[in-house]
Coordinates of C-alpha atoms in Angstrom, one line a residue:
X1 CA 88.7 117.3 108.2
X2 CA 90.6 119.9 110.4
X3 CA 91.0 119.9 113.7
X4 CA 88.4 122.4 114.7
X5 CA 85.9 120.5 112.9
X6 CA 86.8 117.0 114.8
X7 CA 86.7 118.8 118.2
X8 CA 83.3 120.2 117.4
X9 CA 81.8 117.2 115.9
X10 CA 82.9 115.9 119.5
X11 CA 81.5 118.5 121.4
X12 CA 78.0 117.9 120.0
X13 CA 78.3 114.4 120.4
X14 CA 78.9 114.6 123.7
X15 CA 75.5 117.1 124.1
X16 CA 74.1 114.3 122.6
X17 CA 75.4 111.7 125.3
X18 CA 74.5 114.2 128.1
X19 CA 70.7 114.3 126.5
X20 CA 70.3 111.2 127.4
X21 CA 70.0 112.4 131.4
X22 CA 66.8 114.2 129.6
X23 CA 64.6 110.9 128.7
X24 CA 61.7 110.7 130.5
X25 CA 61.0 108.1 133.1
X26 CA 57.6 105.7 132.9
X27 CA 55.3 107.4 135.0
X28 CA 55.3 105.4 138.8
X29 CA 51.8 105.6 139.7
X30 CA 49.0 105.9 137.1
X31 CA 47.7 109.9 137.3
X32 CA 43.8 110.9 138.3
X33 CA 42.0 112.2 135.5
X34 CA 42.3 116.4 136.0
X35 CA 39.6 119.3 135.2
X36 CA 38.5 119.5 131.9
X37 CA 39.9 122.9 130.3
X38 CA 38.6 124.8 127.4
X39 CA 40.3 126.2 125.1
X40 CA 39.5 128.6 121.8
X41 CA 40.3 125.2 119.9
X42 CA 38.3 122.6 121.7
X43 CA 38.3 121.1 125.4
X44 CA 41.8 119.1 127.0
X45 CA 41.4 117.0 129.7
X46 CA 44.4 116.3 131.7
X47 CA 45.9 115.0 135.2
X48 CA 45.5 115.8 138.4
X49 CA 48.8 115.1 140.4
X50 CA 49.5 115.8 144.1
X51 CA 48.7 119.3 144.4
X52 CA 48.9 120.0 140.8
X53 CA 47.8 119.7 137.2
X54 CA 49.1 118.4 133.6
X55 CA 48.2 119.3 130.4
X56 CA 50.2 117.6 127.9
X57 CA 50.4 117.5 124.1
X58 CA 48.4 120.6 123.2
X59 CA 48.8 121.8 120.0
X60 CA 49.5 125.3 119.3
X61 CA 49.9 125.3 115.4
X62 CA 49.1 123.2 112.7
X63 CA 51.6 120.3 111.6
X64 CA 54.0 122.0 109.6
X65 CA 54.0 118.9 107.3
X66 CA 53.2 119.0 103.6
X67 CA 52.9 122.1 101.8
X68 CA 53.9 123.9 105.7
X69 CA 57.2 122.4 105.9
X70 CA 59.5 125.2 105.6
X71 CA 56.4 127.8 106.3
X72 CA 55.9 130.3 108.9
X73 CA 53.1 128.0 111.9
X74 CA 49.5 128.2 111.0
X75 CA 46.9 128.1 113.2
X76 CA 46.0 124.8 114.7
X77 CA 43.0 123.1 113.8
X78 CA 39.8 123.2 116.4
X79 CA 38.7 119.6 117.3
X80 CA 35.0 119.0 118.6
X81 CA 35.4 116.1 121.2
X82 CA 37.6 116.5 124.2
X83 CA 41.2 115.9 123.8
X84 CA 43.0 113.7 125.7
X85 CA 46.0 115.8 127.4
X86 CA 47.7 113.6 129.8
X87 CA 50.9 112.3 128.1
X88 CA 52.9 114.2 125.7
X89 CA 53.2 114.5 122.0
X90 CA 56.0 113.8 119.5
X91 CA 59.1 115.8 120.1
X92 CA 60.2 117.4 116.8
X93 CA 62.5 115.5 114.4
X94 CA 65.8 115.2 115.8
X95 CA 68.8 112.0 115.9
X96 CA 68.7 109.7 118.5
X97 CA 70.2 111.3 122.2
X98 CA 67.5 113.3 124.5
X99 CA 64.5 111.4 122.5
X100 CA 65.2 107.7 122.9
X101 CA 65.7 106.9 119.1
X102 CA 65.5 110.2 118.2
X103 CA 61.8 111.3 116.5
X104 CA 61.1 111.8 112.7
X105 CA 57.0 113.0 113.4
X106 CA 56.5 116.3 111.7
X107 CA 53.7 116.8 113.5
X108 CA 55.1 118.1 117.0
X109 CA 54.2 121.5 117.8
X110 CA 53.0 121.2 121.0
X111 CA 52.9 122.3 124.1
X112 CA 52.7 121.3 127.9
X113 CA 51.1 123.2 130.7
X114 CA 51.8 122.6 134.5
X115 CA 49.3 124.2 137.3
X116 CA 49.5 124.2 140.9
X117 CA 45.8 123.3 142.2
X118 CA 45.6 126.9 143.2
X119 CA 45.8 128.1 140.1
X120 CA 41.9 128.7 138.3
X121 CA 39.9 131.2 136.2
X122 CA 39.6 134.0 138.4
X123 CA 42.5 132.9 140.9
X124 CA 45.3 133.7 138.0
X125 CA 49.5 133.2 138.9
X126 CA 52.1 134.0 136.6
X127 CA 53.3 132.1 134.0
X128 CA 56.9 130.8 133.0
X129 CA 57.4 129.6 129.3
X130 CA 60.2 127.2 128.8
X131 CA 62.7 127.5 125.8
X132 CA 64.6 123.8 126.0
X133 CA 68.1 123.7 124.9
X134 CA 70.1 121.6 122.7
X135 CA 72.1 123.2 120.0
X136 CA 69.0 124.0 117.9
X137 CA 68.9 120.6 117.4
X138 CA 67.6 118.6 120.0
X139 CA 65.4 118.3 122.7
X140 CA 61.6 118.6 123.9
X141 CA 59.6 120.5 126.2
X142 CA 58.6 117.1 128.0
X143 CA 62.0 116.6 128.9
X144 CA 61.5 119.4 132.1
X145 CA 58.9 117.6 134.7
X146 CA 58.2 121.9 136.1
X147 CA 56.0 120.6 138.9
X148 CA 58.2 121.2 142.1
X149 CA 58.5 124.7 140.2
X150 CA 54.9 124.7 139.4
X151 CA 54.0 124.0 143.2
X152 CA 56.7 125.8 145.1
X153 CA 57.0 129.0 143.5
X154 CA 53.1 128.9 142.8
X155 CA 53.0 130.0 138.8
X156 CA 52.2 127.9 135.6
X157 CA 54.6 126.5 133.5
X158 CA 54.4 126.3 129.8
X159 CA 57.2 124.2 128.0
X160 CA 57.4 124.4 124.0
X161 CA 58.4 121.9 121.1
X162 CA 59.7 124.1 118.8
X163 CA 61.2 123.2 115.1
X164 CA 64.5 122.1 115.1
X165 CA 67.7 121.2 112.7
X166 CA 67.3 121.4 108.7
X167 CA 63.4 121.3 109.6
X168 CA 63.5 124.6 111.9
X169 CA 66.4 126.5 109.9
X170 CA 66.8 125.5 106.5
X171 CA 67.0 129.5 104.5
X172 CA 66.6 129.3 100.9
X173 CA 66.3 132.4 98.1
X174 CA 62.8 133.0 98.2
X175 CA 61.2 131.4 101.3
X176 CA 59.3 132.9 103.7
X177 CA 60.7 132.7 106.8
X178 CA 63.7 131.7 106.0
X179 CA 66.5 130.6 108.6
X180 CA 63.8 131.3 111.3
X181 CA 61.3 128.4 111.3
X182 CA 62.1 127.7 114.7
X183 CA 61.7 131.3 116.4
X184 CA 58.7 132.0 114.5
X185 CA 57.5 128.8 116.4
X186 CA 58.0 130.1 119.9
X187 CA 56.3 133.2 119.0
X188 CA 53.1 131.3 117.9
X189 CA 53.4 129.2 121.4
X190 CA 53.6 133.0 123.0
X191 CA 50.7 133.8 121.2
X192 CA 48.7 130.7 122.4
X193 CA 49.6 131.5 125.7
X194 CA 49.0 135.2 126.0
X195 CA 45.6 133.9 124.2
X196 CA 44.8 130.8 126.1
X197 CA 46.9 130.6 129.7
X198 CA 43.5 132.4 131.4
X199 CA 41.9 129.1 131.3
X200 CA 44.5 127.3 132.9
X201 CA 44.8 130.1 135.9
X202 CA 47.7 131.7 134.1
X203 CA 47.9 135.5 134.2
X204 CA 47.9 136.4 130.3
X205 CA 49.7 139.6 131.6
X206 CA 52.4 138.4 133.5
X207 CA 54.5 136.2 131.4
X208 CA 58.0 134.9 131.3
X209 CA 59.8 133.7 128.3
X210 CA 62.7 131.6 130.0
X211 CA 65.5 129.0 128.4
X212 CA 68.9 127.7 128.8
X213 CA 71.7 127.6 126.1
X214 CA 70.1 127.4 122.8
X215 CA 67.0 128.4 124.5
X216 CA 68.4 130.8 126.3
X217 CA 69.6 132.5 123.2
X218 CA 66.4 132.1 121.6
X219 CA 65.0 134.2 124.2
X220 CA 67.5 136.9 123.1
X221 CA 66.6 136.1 120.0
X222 CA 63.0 137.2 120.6
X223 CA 64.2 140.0 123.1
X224 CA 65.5 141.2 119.7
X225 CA 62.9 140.2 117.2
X226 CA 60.0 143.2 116.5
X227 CA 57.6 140.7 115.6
X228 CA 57.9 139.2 119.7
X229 CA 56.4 142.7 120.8
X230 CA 54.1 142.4 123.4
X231 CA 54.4 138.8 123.9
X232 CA 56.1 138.4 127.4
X233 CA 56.7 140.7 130.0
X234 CA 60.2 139.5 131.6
X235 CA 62.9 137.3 130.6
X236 CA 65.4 134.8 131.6
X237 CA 68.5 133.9 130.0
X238 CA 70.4 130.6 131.5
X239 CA 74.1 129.8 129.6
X240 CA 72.8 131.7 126.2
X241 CA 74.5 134.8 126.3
X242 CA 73.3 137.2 123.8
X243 CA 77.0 138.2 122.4
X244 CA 77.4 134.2 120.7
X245 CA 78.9 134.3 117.9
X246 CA 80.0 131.1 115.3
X247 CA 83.5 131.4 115.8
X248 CA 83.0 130.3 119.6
X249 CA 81.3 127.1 118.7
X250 CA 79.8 125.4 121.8
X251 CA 77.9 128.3 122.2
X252 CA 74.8 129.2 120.7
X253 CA 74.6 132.3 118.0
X254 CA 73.0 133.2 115.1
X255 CA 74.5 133.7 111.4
X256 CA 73.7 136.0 108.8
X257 CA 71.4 135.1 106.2
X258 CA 73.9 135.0 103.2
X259 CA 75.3 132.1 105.4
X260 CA 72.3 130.0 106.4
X261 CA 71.3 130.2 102.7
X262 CA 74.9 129.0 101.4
X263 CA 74.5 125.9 104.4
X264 CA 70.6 125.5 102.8
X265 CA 71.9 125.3 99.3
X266 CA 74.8 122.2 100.6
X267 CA 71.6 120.6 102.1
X268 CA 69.5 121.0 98.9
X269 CA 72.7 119.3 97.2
X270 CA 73.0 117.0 99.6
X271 CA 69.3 115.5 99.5
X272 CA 69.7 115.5 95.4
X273 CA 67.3 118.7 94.9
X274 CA 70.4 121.1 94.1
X275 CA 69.6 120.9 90.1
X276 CA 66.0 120.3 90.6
X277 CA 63.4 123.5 88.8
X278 CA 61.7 123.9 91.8
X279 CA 64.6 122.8 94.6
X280 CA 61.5 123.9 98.0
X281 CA 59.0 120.9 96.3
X282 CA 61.7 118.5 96.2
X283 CA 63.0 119.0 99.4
X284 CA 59.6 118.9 100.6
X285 CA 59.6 115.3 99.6
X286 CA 62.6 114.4 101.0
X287 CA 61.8 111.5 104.1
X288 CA 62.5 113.4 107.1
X289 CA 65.2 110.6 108.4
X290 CA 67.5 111.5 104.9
X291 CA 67.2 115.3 106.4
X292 CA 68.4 114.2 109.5
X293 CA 71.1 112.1 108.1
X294 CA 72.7 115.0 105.8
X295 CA 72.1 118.4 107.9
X296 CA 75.2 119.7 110.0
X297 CA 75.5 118.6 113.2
X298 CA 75.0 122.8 114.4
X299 CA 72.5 124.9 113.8
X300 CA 72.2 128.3 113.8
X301 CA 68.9 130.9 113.3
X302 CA 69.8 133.5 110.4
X303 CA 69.5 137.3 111.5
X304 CA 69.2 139.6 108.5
X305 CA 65.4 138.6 108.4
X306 CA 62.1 140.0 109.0
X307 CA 61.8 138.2 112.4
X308 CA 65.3 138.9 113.1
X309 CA 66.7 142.1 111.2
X310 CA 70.3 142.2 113.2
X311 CA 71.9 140.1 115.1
X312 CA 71.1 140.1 118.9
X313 CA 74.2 141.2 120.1
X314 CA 74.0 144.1 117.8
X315 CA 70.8 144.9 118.7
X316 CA 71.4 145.1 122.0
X317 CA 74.5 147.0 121.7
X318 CA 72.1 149.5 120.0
X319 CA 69.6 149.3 122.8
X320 CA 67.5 147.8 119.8
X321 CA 65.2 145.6 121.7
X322 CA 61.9 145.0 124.3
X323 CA 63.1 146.8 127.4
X324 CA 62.0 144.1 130.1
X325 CA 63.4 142.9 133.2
X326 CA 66.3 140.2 132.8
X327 CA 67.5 137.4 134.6
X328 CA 71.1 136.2 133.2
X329 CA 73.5 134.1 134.4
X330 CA 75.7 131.2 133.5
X331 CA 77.5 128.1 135.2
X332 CA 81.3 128.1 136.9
X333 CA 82.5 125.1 134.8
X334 CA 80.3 125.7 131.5
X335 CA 83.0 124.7 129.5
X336 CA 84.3 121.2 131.4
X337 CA 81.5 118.8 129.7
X338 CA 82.9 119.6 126.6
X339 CA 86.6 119.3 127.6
X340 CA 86.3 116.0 129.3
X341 CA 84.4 114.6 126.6
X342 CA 87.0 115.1 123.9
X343 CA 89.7 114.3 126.1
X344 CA 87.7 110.8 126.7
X345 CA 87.6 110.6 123.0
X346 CA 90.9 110.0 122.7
X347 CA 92.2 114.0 122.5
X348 CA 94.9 114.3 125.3
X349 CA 95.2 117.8 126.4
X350 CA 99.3 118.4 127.4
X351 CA 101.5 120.8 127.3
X352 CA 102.9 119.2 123.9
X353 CA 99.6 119.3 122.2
X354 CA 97.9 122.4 123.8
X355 CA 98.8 125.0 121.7
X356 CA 97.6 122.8 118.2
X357 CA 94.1 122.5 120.3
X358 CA 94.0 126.2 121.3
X359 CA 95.1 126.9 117.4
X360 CA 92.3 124.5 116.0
X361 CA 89.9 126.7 117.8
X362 CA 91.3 130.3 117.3
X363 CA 93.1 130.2 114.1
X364 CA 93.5 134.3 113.8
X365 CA 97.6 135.2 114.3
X366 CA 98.7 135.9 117.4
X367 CA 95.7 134.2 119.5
X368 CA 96.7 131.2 120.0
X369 CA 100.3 132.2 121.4
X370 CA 97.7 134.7 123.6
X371 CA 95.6 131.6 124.9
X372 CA 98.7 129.4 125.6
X373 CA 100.2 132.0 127.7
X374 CA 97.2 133.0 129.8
X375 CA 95.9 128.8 130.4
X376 CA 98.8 127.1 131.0
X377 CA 99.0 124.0 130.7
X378 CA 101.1 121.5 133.1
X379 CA 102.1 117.9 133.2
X380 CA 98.7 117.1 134.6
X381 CA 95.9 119.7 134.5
X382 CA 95.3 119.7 130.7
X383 CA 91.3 118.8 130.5
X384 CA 90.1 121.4 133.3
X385 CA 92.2 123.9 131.3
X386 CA 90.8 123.7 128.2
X387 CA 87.6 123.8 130.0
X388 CA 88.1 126.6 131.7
X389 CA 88.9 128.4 128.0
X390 CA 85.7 126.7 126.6
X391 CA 84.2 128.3 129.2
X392 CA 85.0 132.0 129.5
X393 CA 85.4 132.4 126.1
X394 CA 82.3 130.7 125.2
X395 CA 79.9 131.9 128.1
X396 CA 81.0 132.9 131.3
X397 CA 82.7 136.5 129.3
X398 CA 80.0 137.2 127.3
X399 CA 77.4 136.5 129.3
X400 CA 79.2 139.1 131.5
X401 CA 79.4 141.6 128.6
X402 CA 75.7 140.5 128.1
X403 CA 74.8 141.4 131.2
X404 CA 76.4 144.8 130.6
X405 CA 74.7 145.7 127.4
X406 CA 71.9 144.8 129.0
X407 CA 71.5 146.5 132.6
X408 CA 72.4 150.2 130.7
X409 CA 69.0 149.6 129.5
X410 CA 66.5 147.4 131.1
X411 CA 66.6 146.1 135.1
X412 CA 68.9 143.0 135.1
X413 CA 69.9 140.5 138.1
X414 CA 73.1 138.4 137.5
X415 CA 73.5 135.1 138.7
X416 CA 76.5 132.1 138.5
X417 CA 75.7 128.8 139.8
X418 CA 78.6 127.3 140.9
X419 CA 78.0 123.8 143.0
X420 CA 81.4 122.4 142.4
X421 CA 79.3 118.7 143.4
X422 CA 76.3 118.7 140.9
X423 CA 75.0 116.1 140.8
X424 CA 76.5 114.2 137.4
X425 CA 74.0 114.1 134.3
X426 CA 75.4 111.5 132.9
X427 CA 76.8 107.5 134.0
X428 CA 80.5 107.1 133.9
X429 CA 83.7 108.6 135.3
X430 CA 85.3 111.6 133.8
X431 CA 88.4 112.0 133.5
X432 CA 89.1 115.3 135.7
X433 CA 86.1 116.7 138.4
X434 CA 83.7 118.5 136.2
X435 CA 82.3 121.1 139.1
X436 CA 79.7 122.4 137.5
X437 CA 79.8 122.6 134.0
X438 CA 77.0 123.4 131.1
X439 CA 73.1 122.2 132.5
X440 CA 74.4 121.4 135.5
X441 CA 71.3 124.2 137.3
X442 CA 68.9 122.4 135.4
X443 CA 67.8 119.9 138.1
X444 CA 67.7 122.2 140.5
X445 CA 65.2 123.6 138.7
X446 CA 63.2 120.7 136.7
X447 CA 63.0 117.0 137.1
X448 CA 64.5 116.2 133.6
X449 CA 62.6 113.2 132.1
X450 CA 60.8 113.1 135.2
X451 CA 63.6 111.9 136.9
X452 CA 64.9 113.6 140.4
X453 CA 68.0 114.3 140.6
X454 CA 69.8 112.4 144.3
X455 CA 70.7 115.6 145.4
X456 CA 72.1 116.5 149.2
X457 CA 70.2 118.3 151.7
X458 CA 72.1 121.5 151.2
X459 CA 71.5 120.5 147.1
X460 CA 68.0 120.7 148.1
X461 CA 67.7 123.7 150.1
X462 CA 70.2 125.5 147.0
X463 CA 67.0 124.5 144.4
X464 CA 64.4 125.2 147.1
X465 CA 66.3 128.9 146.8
X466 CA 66.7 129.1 143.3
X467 CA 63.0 128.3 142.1
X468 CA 61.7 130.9 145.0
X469 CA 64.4 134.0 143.0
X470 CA 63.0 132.8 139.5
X471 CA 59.4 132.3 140.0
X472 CA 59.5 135.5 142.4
X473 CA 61.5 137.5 139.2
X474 CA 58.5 136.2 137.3
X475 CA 55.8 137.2 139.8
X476 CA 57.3 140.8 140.4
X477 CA 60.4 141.3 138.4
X478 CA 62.5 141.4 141.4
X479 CA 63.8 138.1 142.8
X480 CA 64.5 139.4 146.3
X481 CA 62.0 137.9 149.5
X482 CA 62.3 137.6 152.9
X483 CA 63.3 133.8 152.9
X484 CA 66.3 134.5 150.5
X485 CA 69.9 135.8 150.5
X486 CA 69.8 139.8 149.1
X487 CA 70.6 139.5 145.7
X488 CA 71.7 143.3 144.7
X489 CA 71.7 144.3 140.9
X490 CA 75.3 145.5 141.1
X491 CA 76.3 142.0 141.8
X492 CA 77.0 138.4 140.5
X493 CA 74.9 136.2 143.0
X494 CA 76.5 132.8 143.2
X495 CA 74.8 130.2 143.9
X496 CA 76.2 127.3 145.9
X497 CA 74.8 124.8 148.3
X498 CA 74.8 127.0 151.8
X499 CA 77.1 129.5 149.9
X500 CA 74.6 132.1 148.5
X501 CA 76.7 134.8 148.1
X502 CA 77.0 138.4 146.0
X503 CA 80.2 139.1 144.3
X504 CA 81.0 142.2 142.8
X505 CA 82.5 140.4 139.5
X506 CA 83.4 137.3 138.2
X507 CA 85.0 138.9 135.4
X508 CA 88.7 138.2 137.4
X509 CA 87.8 134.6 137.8
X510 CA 87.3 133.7 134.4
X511 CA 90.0 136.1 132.5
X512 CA 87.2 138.2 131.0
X513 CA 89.5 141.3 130.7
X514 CA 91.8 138.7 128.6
X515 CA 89.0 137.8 126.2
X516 CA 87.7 141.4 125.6
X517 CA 91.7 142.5 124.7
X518 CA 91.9 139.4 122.2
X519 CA 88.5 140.5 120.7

């Protein structure tokens, strides 16, 4: 296996490891039962918190089990009775990490709803839907507790399971929908919602499709998709630039189709269906645990489709895609989870073996030599180094270069969290200061699994801030208010506990004009 492989194999094991911060917490005080809702399918009954509502575990499509596995959603089918909506579904089949044993239940696309009590029929707010992250291949929309969001910023959250892994992005010569399982998902969920959200006090015309790293690219994915017309109104994009491509791999990006079919024809090998006459009804009867067992450890969606014709970053470049409002931004230290993980894994980072690591990663002539001169590396600073090159290569440059693309279109605010003390996601001690490196916004934002995060005062005031620009870019597409900092749309805003602060780049800071010379 070479190098590159080993390294990346690490890297999503250690997303896996830092999942685990996402598992949710047993509930500390038993919930009141909430207002029964109605919806086009039948009634939910859910649970009234203090000073807002949960609505858990609503389906949106039908299982895609059976006959539907590997086939575009369908709708979901009406029940007569009312539905018990106060604890959440089945996340989508995924390995063990985020999920507590990881899930095999087919049956998982669902989604959760969060109200403030102000929100009712007639008394609408706007609504955020929540892409999770997690390489494509893990995760849940359970995982993000929205109510301090919910209640603060005064708008409705929706969070989405979506199909995931083998089971979300399997392409194959002749299935519909090939490569795409997974977006074609979120696009049914944004369907529901522009469809059902009214009865919840949503505002069906004021939605946000919103996601960080794998779901903040699937959110370019739809900003890209024609079949995702008319489904939301604004968009943010959190560490998921749009320019990802598969030769940065701790990034999400999509592949063309030739390529996800070649990866679906190993997996039809794999799962003994290669040589079978009808490969799709054999794999269809393969036990989801031996699909998790033999797919790659990365996913990708396929562009070169009928929901996604180019690639995202192309279409952009073209000024292919729905012209709404964008929020985009990324983290200082994206890159220094990743670092510090393989380094704990038993990969020293030194000035003898730094340029094998930087040539593992960038194999073309002449880039490694590039990389090497630019990072350094010294006797002792090898870990935050390769960090920072996971980093800007990875996110922080094209996110900028995202952010370009994009604000010669469409109105675009730029943001870069950078609270060198985030709280830690995960238990241990790393073995350099991580600052604030890929997810680390996230609890400023959500309670992940339900759990707050022990943040300071200034921590709290920082996410008091942050969920008041994003659920004010939601309400009005401009995140700007009275309470706030000015956050100008020539700028970078970063964001740091009691250091709020527009910068005019921060290209300099993380060698962008480097990157865009070595291509």
């Amino acid at each position: 296996m070479s190098m590159h492989r080993v390294m990346t194999t690490l890297g999503c094991a250690l997303t896996a490891v830092l999942a685990t911060a996402w598992s949710a917490a047993p509930p500390t005080q038993p919930a009141r039962p909430a207002t029964t809702v109605r919806t086009n399918d039948g009634p939910v009954r859910g649970a009234a918190h203090d000073g807002y509502r949960t609505f858990e575990g609503i389906p949106y499509a039908a299982p895609p089990t059976g006959g539907l596995r590997w086939a575009p959603p369908h709708r979901a089918a009406p029940w007569s009775g009312v539905r018990d909506a106060t604890r959440p579904a089945s996340a989508c089949p995924q390995p063990a990490g985020e999920v507590p044993g990881g899930s095999t239940d087919e049956d998982c696309l669902h989604l959760n709803v969060t109200t403030p009590d102000s929100a009712r029929p007639g008394n609408s707010r706007p609504v955020i839907v929540w892409l999770h992250g997690g390489g494509f291949t893990t995760g849940a929309g359970s995982s993000y507790d929205a109510h301090r969001m919910a209640t603060r910023g005064d708008v409705v959250v929706v969070s989405v399971n979506y199909r995931l892994g083998a089971l979300g992005y399997l392409a194959h010569s002749g299935l519909p929908g090939s490569g795409t399982f997974g977006l074609a998902d979120q696009q049914a969920a944004l369907r529901w919602v522009r469809s059902e959200i009214g009865a919840f006090g949503g505002d069906a015309h004021n939605v946000t499709l919103a996601g960080e790293s794998a779901g903040g690219y699937s959110v370019c994915a739809q900003l890209a998709s024609p079949a995702a017309a008319g489904l939301f109104d604004r968009a943010i994009i959190e560490s998921g630039p749009c320019t990802g491509s598969p030769d940065r791999p701790f990034a999400p990006s999509s592949v063309p189709l030739s390529t996800a079919r070649a990866a679906g024809a190993d997996l039809a090998a794999k799962a003994g269906c290669g040589s079978a006459r009808d490969a799709l009804t054999c794999l269809r009867r393969v036990p989801v645990s031996r699909l998790l067992a033999i797919q790659e450890g990365d996913q990708h969606p396929a562009y070169a489709t009928p929901l996604l014709p180019v690639d995202p970053a192309a279409a952009i470049t073209a000024g292919r895609f729905h012209h709404v409002p964008v929020l985009i931004g990324n983290n200082h230290d994206e890159g220094n989870g990743w670092a510090a993980g393989i380094v704990q894994a038993g990969n020293p980072v030194t000035p003898g073996t730094w340029p094998d690591v930087v040539a593992a990663f960038f194999p073309a002539p002449g880039q490694a030599k590039a990389i090497v001169h630019e990072y350094p590396v010294h006797r002792t600073d090898g870990g935050p180094v390769f960090g920072a090159v996971i980093g800007d290569a990875d996110f922080a440059c094209p996110t900028a270069d995202s952010g370009g693309l994009l604000a010669a279109q469409v109105p675009l605010w730029r943001y870069e969290f950078a609270d060198e003390h985030a709280p830690p996601l995960t238990a241990g001690t790393p073995p350099f200061p991580l600052g604030a490196p890929h997810a680390s916004e996230l609890p400023y934002l959500f309670d992940l699994g339900g759990r707050p995060r022990a943040l300071t005062a200034a921590q709290h005031r920082l996410a008091d801030t942050m969920i008041d620009y994003w659920t004010r870019f939601a309400r009005t597409a401009d995140p700007n208010g009275p309470s706030t900092p000015h956050w100008s749309r020539r700028t970078v805003l970063s964001l740091a506990p009691d250091h709020i602060v527009p910068t005019r780049t921060t290209s300099a800071r993380h060698h962008c004009a480097f990157w865009n010379t070595l291509g």
